[in-house]
XYZ file of C-alpha atoms in Angstrom:
519
model
C 41.911 54.198 117.201
C 41.985 54.607 113.292
C 44.872 52.967 110.975
C 47.501 55.273 110.669
C 49.551 55.505 107.545
C 52.802 56.901 108.959
C 55.072 53.810 110.533
C 56.606 54.164 113.849
C 60.312 54.494 112.236
C 58.921 57.324 110.063
C 57.774 59.474 113.283
C 61.113 58.649 114.765
C 62.747 60.715 111.770
C 60.507 63.250 111.672
C 61.038 64.047 115.430
C 64.811 64.150 115.184
C 64.086 66.536 112.109
C 62.182 68.724 114.294
C 64.672 68.384 116.879
C 67.203 70.024 114.517
C 64.754 72.814 114.116
C 63.680 72.075 110.467
C 60.289 73.424 109.090
C 56.943 71.401 108.417
C 57.032 72.230 104.614
C 60.739 70.727 104.639
C 60.185 67.827 106.362
C 57.152 66.793 104.144
C 59.754 66.826 101.408
C 60.989 63.464 102.340
C 57.628 61.966 103.471
C 55.362 62.653 100.587
C 54.785 59.766 97.974
C 52.376 59.833 95.323
C 49.968 57.332 97.261
C 50.374 59.337 100.438
C 51.056 62.944 101.947
C 52.008 64.066 105.154
C 50.728 67.362 105.644
C 52.147 70.156 107.875
C 49.224 69.612 110.762
C 50.126 65.995 110.839
C 53.809 67.142 111.691
C 52.535 69.470 114.244
C 50.592 66.608 115.849
C 53.413 64.675 115.972
C 55.630 67.509 117.501
C 52.955 67.808 120.000
C 52.071 64.456 120.820
C 48.871 64.533 119.821
C 48.826 62.485 117.029
C 48.365 58.529 117.320
C 50.824 57.221 120.125
C 53.692 59.674 118.763
C 54.579 60.964 122.558
C 55.890 57.489 123.030
C 58.083 57.251 120.215
C 61.853 58.419 120.565
C 63.412 60.666 117.807
C 66.195 58.809 115.749
C 69.523 58.846 116.652
C 71.865 61.155 114.860
C 73.537 58.195 112.940
C 69.904 56.609 111.792
C 68.751 60.045 110.679
C 71.993 60.864 108.795
C 71.816 57.383 107.151
C 67.999 57.838 106.189
C 69.236 61.432 104.419
C 72.195 59.872 102.438
C 69.264 57.712 100.780
C 67.987 60.685 98.752
C 69.937 62.290 96.345
C 72.305 65.404 97.007
C 70.900 67.154 93.993
C 67.158 67.138 94.986
C 68.016 67.950 98.863
C 69.866 71.019 98.024
C 67.489 72.162 95.583
C 64.713 71.764 98.102
C 66.007 72.534 101.399
C 68.939 73.248 103.465
C 69.086 70.243 106.099
C 70.795 71.296 109.091
C 73.795 69.434 110.337
C 74.187 67.677 113.840
C 76.813 69.958 115.591
C 80.177 68.077 114.969
C 81.895 69.940 118.264
C 79.512 68.266 120.508
C 80.067 64.816 119.120
C 83.752 64.840 118.570
C 86.846 67.357 119.781
C 86.566 70.340 121.947
C 82.993 71.501 122.531
C 84.450 74.597 123.622
C 86.671 75.263 120.802
C 86.725 78.958 119.918
C 87.097 77.611 116.153
C 84.332 75.472 116.449
C 82.128 77.713 118.006
C 82.651 80.571 115.420
C 81.178 78.483 113.030
C 77.848 78.248 114.650
C 77.613 82.111 113.710
C 77.745 84.437 110.551
C 76.800 87.775 109.428
C 73.459 88.443 107.401
C 73.480 90.707 104.483
C 72.787 93.510 106.703
C 75.690 92.359 108.815
C 74.166 91.377 112.080
C 75.602 88.422 113.236
C 73.555 85.487 113.970
C 73.282 82.103 115.379
C 72.863 79.793 112.411
C 70.799 76.915 113.981
C 68.248 78.337 116.139
C 67.152 77.008 119.376
C 66.833 73.171 119.151
C 66.959 70.312 121.728
C 70.730 70.862 122.221
C 70.910 75.197 121.906
C 69.641 77.524 123.690
C 70.028 81.559 123.454
C 69.851 83.907 126.174
C 70.233 87.727 125.867
C 71.647 88.244 129.436
C 73.452 86.929 132.409
C 73.549 86.897 136.040
C 73.997 84.964 139.278
C 71.153 86.859 141.456
C 68.349 85.925 138.752
C 69.955 82.312 138.021
C 66.846 80.469 137.583
C 66.316 80.823 133.840
C 69.885 79.284 133.167
C 69.970 76.564 135.793
C 66.993 75.833 134.545
C 68.224 75.119 131.535
C 71.398 73.531 132.422
C 69.304 70.807 133.984
C 67.026 70.707 130.821
C 69.879 69.869 128.833
C 71.426 67.408 130.959
C 68.237 65.290 131.135
C 68.151 65.198 127.479
C 71.194 64.906 124.821
C 73.519 67.698 126.416
C 74.042 70.867 124.124
C 74.677 74.511 124.499
C 73.645 77.832 125.992
C 74.564 81.169 124.703
C 74.625 84.326 126.552
C 74.452 87.647 124.839
C 72.418 85.776 121.847
C 68.808 87.020 121.403
C 66.332 83.717 121.169
C 63.699 84.194 118.388
C 62.101 87.782 118.177
C 58.264 87.146 119.209
C 57.105 90.510 118.159
C 58.805 92.498 115.599
C 58.807 96.333 116.399
C 60.940 97.901 113.852
C 62.012 96.560 110.122
C 64.970 94.762 111.874
C 64.366 90.991 113.068
C 66.800 90.575 115.736
C 66.215 86.878 116.061
C 69.318 84.746 117.272
C 71.047 88.123 116.869
C 74.512 88.326 118.532
C 73.798 91.329 121.344
C 76.703 90.732 123.656
C 76.901 90.995 127.231
C 76.139 93.831 129.056
C 78.383 93.339 132.265
C 81.381 91.365 132.536
C 80.127 88.956 135.507
C 80.432 86.004 132.980
C 83.704 86.828 131.446
C 85.028 87.692 135.198
C 83.565 84.560 136.862
C 85.599 81.709 138.264
C 84.131 78.579 136.290
C 83.838 77.218 140.101
C 81.256 79.720 141.022
C 78.854 78.084 138.092
C 79.093 74.820 139.120
C 78.511 76.121 142.825
C 75.432 77.582 142.033
C 74.233 74.646 139.954
C 75.282 72.022 142.670
C 73.204 74.169 145.502
C 69.758 74.177 143.375
C 70.190 70.355 141.370
C 70.970 67.282 142.044
C 72.936 65.263 140.884
C 75.171 67.884 139.432
C 75.289 68.225 135.520
C 78.568 68.900 134.281
C 79.358 72.021 132.568
C 82.111 73.696 130.871
C 82.246 77.652 129.941
C 83.870 79.982 127.683
C 84.169 83.548 126.861
C 84.402 84.308 123.159
C 83.829 87.398 120.695
C 81.633 87.027 117.914
C 81.331 89.886 115.504
C 83.216 92.376 117.872
C 80.674 91.575 120.746
C 81.224 89.537 123.809
C 79.255 86.107 124.773
C 79.247 83.621 127.186
C 78.756 79.830 126.470
C 78.161 76.709 128.472
C 78.473 73.466 127.062
C 76.514 70.717 129.228
C 76.996 67.136 129.194
C 74.224 64.770 129.157
C 73.848 63.264 132.513
C 74.789 59.526 133.285
C 72.526 59.281 135.992
C 69.173 61.379 134.668
C 66.996 62.730 135.556
C 68.458 65.780 137.390
C 66.029 66.846 140.024
C 65.606 70.514 141.592
C 66.377 70.346 145.660
C 65.825 73.768 145.690
C 63.952 77.149 144.650
C 65.187 79.830 142.327
C 62.527 82.575 141.820
C 59.822 81.717 139.897
C 61.768 79.509 137.236
C 63.058 76.731 139.031
C 60.833 74.738 142.078
C 61.743 71.875 144.525
C 60.900 68.676 142.855
C 61.132 70.123 139.119
C 62.520 67.692 136.473
C 63.184 69.670 133.319
C 63.822 68.671 129.571
C 65.089 70.675 126.491
C 62.473 70.410 123.716
C 62.925 72.290 120.503
C 62.779 76.001 121.245
C 61.924 75.531 124.741
C 63.241 74.032 128.501
C 60.434 72.788 130.370
C 58.601 70.501 132.688
C 59.155 67.252 131.303
C 56.537 65.090 129.964
C 55.623 61.906 131.382
C 56.911 59.899 128.029
C 60.144 61.208 128.135
C 60.568 60.862 131.721
C 59.348 57.193 131.541
C 62.027 56.558 128.537
C 65.038 58.077 130.958
C 63.998 55.454 133.656
C 63.844 52.786 131.220
C 67.453 53.677 130.126
C 68.474 53.976 133.586
C 67.028 49.947 134.611
C 68.183 48.998 131.470
C 71.730 49.973 132.054
C 71.615 48.893 135.823
C 70.676 45.533 134.722
C 73.536 45.394 132.335
C 75.749 46.529 135.017
C 74.702 44.197 137.984
C 74.117 40.989 136.363
C 77.431 40.170 136.341
C 78.448 41.573 140.032
C 75.224 39.083 141.392
C 76.737 36.281 139.184
C 80.311 36.843 140.961
C 78.616 37.427 144.541
C 76.799 33.919 143.987
C 79.840 32.227 143.132
C 81.582 33.551 146.130
C 79.185 33.010 148.745
C 78.398 35.431 151.319
C 81.002 34.567 153.693
C 83.716 35.286 151.300
C 82.224 38.537 150.091
C 81.955 42.098 151.173
C 80.299 45.134 148.895
C 82.114 48.333 148.411
C 79.909 51.359 148.326
C 82.181 53.801 146.309
C 80.445 56.738 147.165
C 80.032 56.348 151.047
C 83.449 54.834 151.075
C 82.206 51.812 153.052
C 82.552 47.779 152.810
C 80.681 45.549 154.519
C 78.393 42.737 154.784
C 75.288 41.910 157.165
C 77.953 41.989 160.184
C 80.470 44.135 159.990
C 81.348 47.402 158.126
C 84.879 48.952 157.138
C 85.165 52.712 156.490
C 87.975 54.114 153.980
C 89.357 57.700 154.603
C 88.418 59.929 151.406
C 92.002 60.527 150.200
C 92.132 56.500 149.736
C 88.494 56.255 148.397
C 89.770 58.710 145.439
C 92.852 56.593 144.671
C 90.404 53.454 144.483
C 87.601 54.831 142.286
C 89.185 53.245 139.159
C 87.878 49.848 139.929
C 84.519 51.059 138.582
C 85.633 50.901 135.193
C 87.395 47.432 135.477
C 86.517 43.563 135.507
C 85.606 42.067 138.339
C 86.145 38.651 137.142
C 89.597 37.143 138.411
C 91.630 37.738 135.378
C 95.111 38.613 134.942
C 95.402 42.069 134.855
C 92.249 42.890 136.751
C 92.325 46.026 138.675
C 93.019 45.015 142.318
C 92.152 47.181 145.742
C 94.583 46.653 148.332
C 94.469 48.032 151.500
C 97.852 48.790 153.607
C 97.937 49.892 157.071
C 96.077 49.198 160.318
C 92.486 48.098 160.605
C 90.887 48.696 164.255
C 88.016 47.027 165.174
C 85.279 48.870 167.243
C 82.846 47.662 169.755
C 79.835 48.264 167.552
C 81.254 46.032 164.928
C 82.730 49.256 162.597
C 86.303 49.146 161.466
C 87.676 52.617 160.763
C 91.044 53.567 159.217
C 91.757 55.790 161.847
C 91.644 55.348 165.895
C 91.733 57.630 168.940
C 89.690 59.911 171.372
C 87.525 62.391 169.179
C 87.955 65.781 170.978
C 85.811 68.977 170.455
C 88.144 70.332 167.895
C 88.367 67.160 165.862
C 84.290 67.250 165.732
C 84.032 71.099 164.823
C 86.886 71.007 162.303
C 85.884 67.622 160.517
C 82.378 69.152 160.150
C 83.386 72.152 158.531
C 85.852 70.103 156.391
C 83.086 67.676 155.574
C 85.212 64.858 156.306
C 84.855 61.736 158.559
C 88.276 60.628 160.112
C 86.943 58.600 163.124
C 83.760 56.345 163.020
C 80.690 58.528 162.759
C 78.959 57.560 165.912
C 82.340 58.384 167.782
C 81.801 61.785 166.841
C 78.098 61.732 168.526
C 79.106 59.890 171.562
C 82.097 62.632 171.934
C 79.515 65.302 171.843
C 77.334 63.802 174.462
C 79.892 62.487 176.953
C 83.215 64.040 176.666
C 82.799 67.447 174.856
C 81.775 70.881 176.384
C 78.979 73.183 174.918
C 74.984 72.488 173.930
C 75.684 73.430 170.214
C 78.071 71.029 168.226
C 77.061 69.609 164.962
C 75.936 66.097 165.266
C 73.271 65.135 162.341
C 76.004 64.929 159.485
C 77.649 62.723 161.716
C 74.476 61.017 161.825
C 73.941 60.494 158.182
C 77.092 59.246 157.956
C 76.246 56.446 160.523
C 72.691 56.139 158.610
C 71.545 56.866 161.939
C 67.727 58.190 161.768
C 65.743 60.483 164.601
C 64.796 57.262 166.506
C 68.046 55.586 166.653
C 69.411 59.021 167.833
C 67.082 59.165 170.663
C 67.861 55.787 171.875
C 71.820 56.476 171.506
C 71.005 59.546 173.553
C 69.389 57.515 175.917
C 71.947 54.917 176.169
C 74.879 56.768 176.513
C 77.005 57.366 179.494
C 76.365 61.515 179.636
C 74.685 62.940 182.308
C 71.030 63.280 182.522
C 71.186 67.000 182.087
C 73.164 66.570 179.025
C 70.714 63.946 177.902
C 67.955 66.440 177.971
C 70.073 69.079 175.907
C 70.374 66.741 172.839
C 67.280 64.831 173.567
C 65.347 68.345 173.080
C 67.849 68.980 170.236
C 66.874 66.024 168.353
C 63.025 66.509 168.977
C 63.314 69.867 167.400
C 62.112 71.299 170.894
C 65.527 73.570 170.789
C 66.880 74.528 167.811
C 69.879 76.529 166.735
C 67.840 79.428 164.675
C 67.470 82.879 165.471
C 65.825 85.528 163.465
C 68.557 88.253 162.104
C 67.869 91.949 162.260
C 70.057 94.984 161.872
C 73.736 94.276 161.017
C 73.316 90.616 160.526
C 70.208 90.846 158.356
C 72.588 93.042 156.042
C 75.473 90.312 156.069
C 72.764 87.862 155.458
C 71.983 89.691 152.101
C 75.759 89.737 151.523
C 76.313 86.235 151.932
C 73.696 85.433 149.562
C 75.223 87.845 146.758
C 78.776 86.743 148.138
C 79.832 90.529 148.321
C 83.220 89.645 149.571
C 83.503 93.541 150.884
C 80.836 93.263 153.430
C 81.781 90.181 154.834
C 85.570 90.587 155.282
C 84.662 93.577 157.442
C 82.177 91.933 159.882
C 82.855 91.064 163.180
C 82.715 86.992 163.807
C 80.048 87.377 165.965
C 78.084 89.303 163.241
C 78.943 86.541 160.709
C 77.287 84.121 163.243
C 74.181 85.626 164.036
C 73.471 86.312 160.090
C 74.150 82.735 159.569
C 71.589 81.637 162.509
C 68.685 83.798 160.270
C 68.863 81.447 157.336
C 65.713 79.546 157.818
C 66.280 77.278 154.499
C 69.141 76.498 152.167
C 67.449 78.060 148.992
C 70.263 80.912 148.529
C 73.427 79.448 150.101
C 76.397 77.343 149.182
C 77.187 74.948 151.967
C 81.159 75.253 150.774
C 80.612 78.797 150.664
C 79.126 79.104 154.295
C 81.812 76.836 155.609
C 84.172 78.915 154.401
C 83.288 81.858 156.061
C 82.438 80.503 159.399
C 85.641 78.749 159.497
C 87.674 81.961 159.041
C 85.342 83.758 161.766
C 86.453 81.025 163.748
C 90.055 81.442 163.267
C 89.732 85.440 163.713
C 87.990 84.603 167.000
C 90.171 82.127 167.941
C 93.240 84.650 167.913
C 91.269 87.489 169.515
C 90.611 84.974 172.607
C 86.752 86.003 171.673
C 84.977 83.480 173.649
C 81.385 84.933 173.153
C 81.809 84.913 169.343
C 83.346 81.335 169.377
C 80.088 80.049 171.086
C 77.950 82.213 168.571
C 79.933 80.634 165.983
C 79.244 76.997 167.151
C 75.723 77.677 167.554
C 75.872 78.761 163.419
C 77.413 75.656 162.599
C 74.678 73.950 164.104
C 72.220 75.941 162.476
C 73.937 74.627 159.052
C 73.974 71.062 160.311
C 70.244 71.306 160.779
C 69.443 72.951 157.234
C 71.423 70.778 155.651
C 71.368 67.639 157.375
C 68.009 66.908 158.462
C 67.346 63.768 160.727
C 65.747 60.740 158.686
C 62.702 60.334 160.500
């Protein structure tokens, strides 16, 4: 590799300028010197990552670039180019303030309102919005969350690639054709994103009129646990396993260098957080310490486990931000109430016999109020019916395929019942049943969230529709469980035992789809 004349810090500044949408000829102004010129081709090479080792160099921070720009005389800069500034409301204040959003738009000489900054690594424009074909905007959400965060504007054209008339409509405000964005519950946006992406990016939304036309706005936060990964498919735009990253002008699949940078940043953060905790554990010794898993709600060591109720867990999550050293004023977790040891070394905050109603209701509400293994034992030994959800509880108990087969074999259940659950755990007996006729139409209604059709469907037809889903791509767990819960209440009040039986099998289909056994 020949010696290059541009330093790493210069490449970092050039990449930061490119991310703001600055043109090559404007960037040249800051780096050309009498003894060295930086031509447009070299800047293009830096942008594509083909110039020297530029692909491994990260863009400068906003603060570093602003400090670099401050070294030039304002009169010289203003006479030569217009330097785009960072979006102030992303950094400070309310990111969805209508006043701040309107500052990003202005009418041109022909009266067309346009987005002034153009598409950068923090801004994406989309002409339309829809839930049915959501892959394009879900992709953009993931890409922004994996970079620095930013905005998606719906009802705003992106850069015109072909101008068919004398009017250039690049970044023009055209307004949304339908009211689907304006009338949507903000929770619907999150539910859609949650069904496809993990971890779930945080977004906020608003609807605002610009130049008399309505546009939708998403503000996406940079995710603290990057990378955000697609766990499902959404048309041709999003495939399972995809990792997207926001580049200037496009949301594309991430390049290796950017993915490597995310992992390096995450590793550095994890090391900085865990070293004080490890030091504390070493000073206490294993006989005086247990580890609290704030996500699973479990405190344990190598021998014993304490499970914490979800309601209590939500009240002690503040401990994440505290200082674990024994100093005055440090946050303290105090468990009040009875904790009852079980024979399998599990300690839970609730004891008693798990009934079939407990098992079904806790599955529908996605709660664990007893020891997870107690639900599995109840399904095997004390409950009636072949179709009872158990994989959700297996996941909570960290039980895989082999462990479940052992648990079935060692249980006190009759041999016939052992065979039923052994066949289910082995995959010989599945809840799935192809939907035809009316249930097939209800499947489409569930995917499109057509509440009118769903509200008029009978409980048995609802159950057969749910049994017809073969994957989780187009269904939301919370939404479908709510439908099944309502259907079970209707069937219960109507004393419809046949419908109840089918609905329990439908719960098992959801159990199999969303909580597959670990091999």
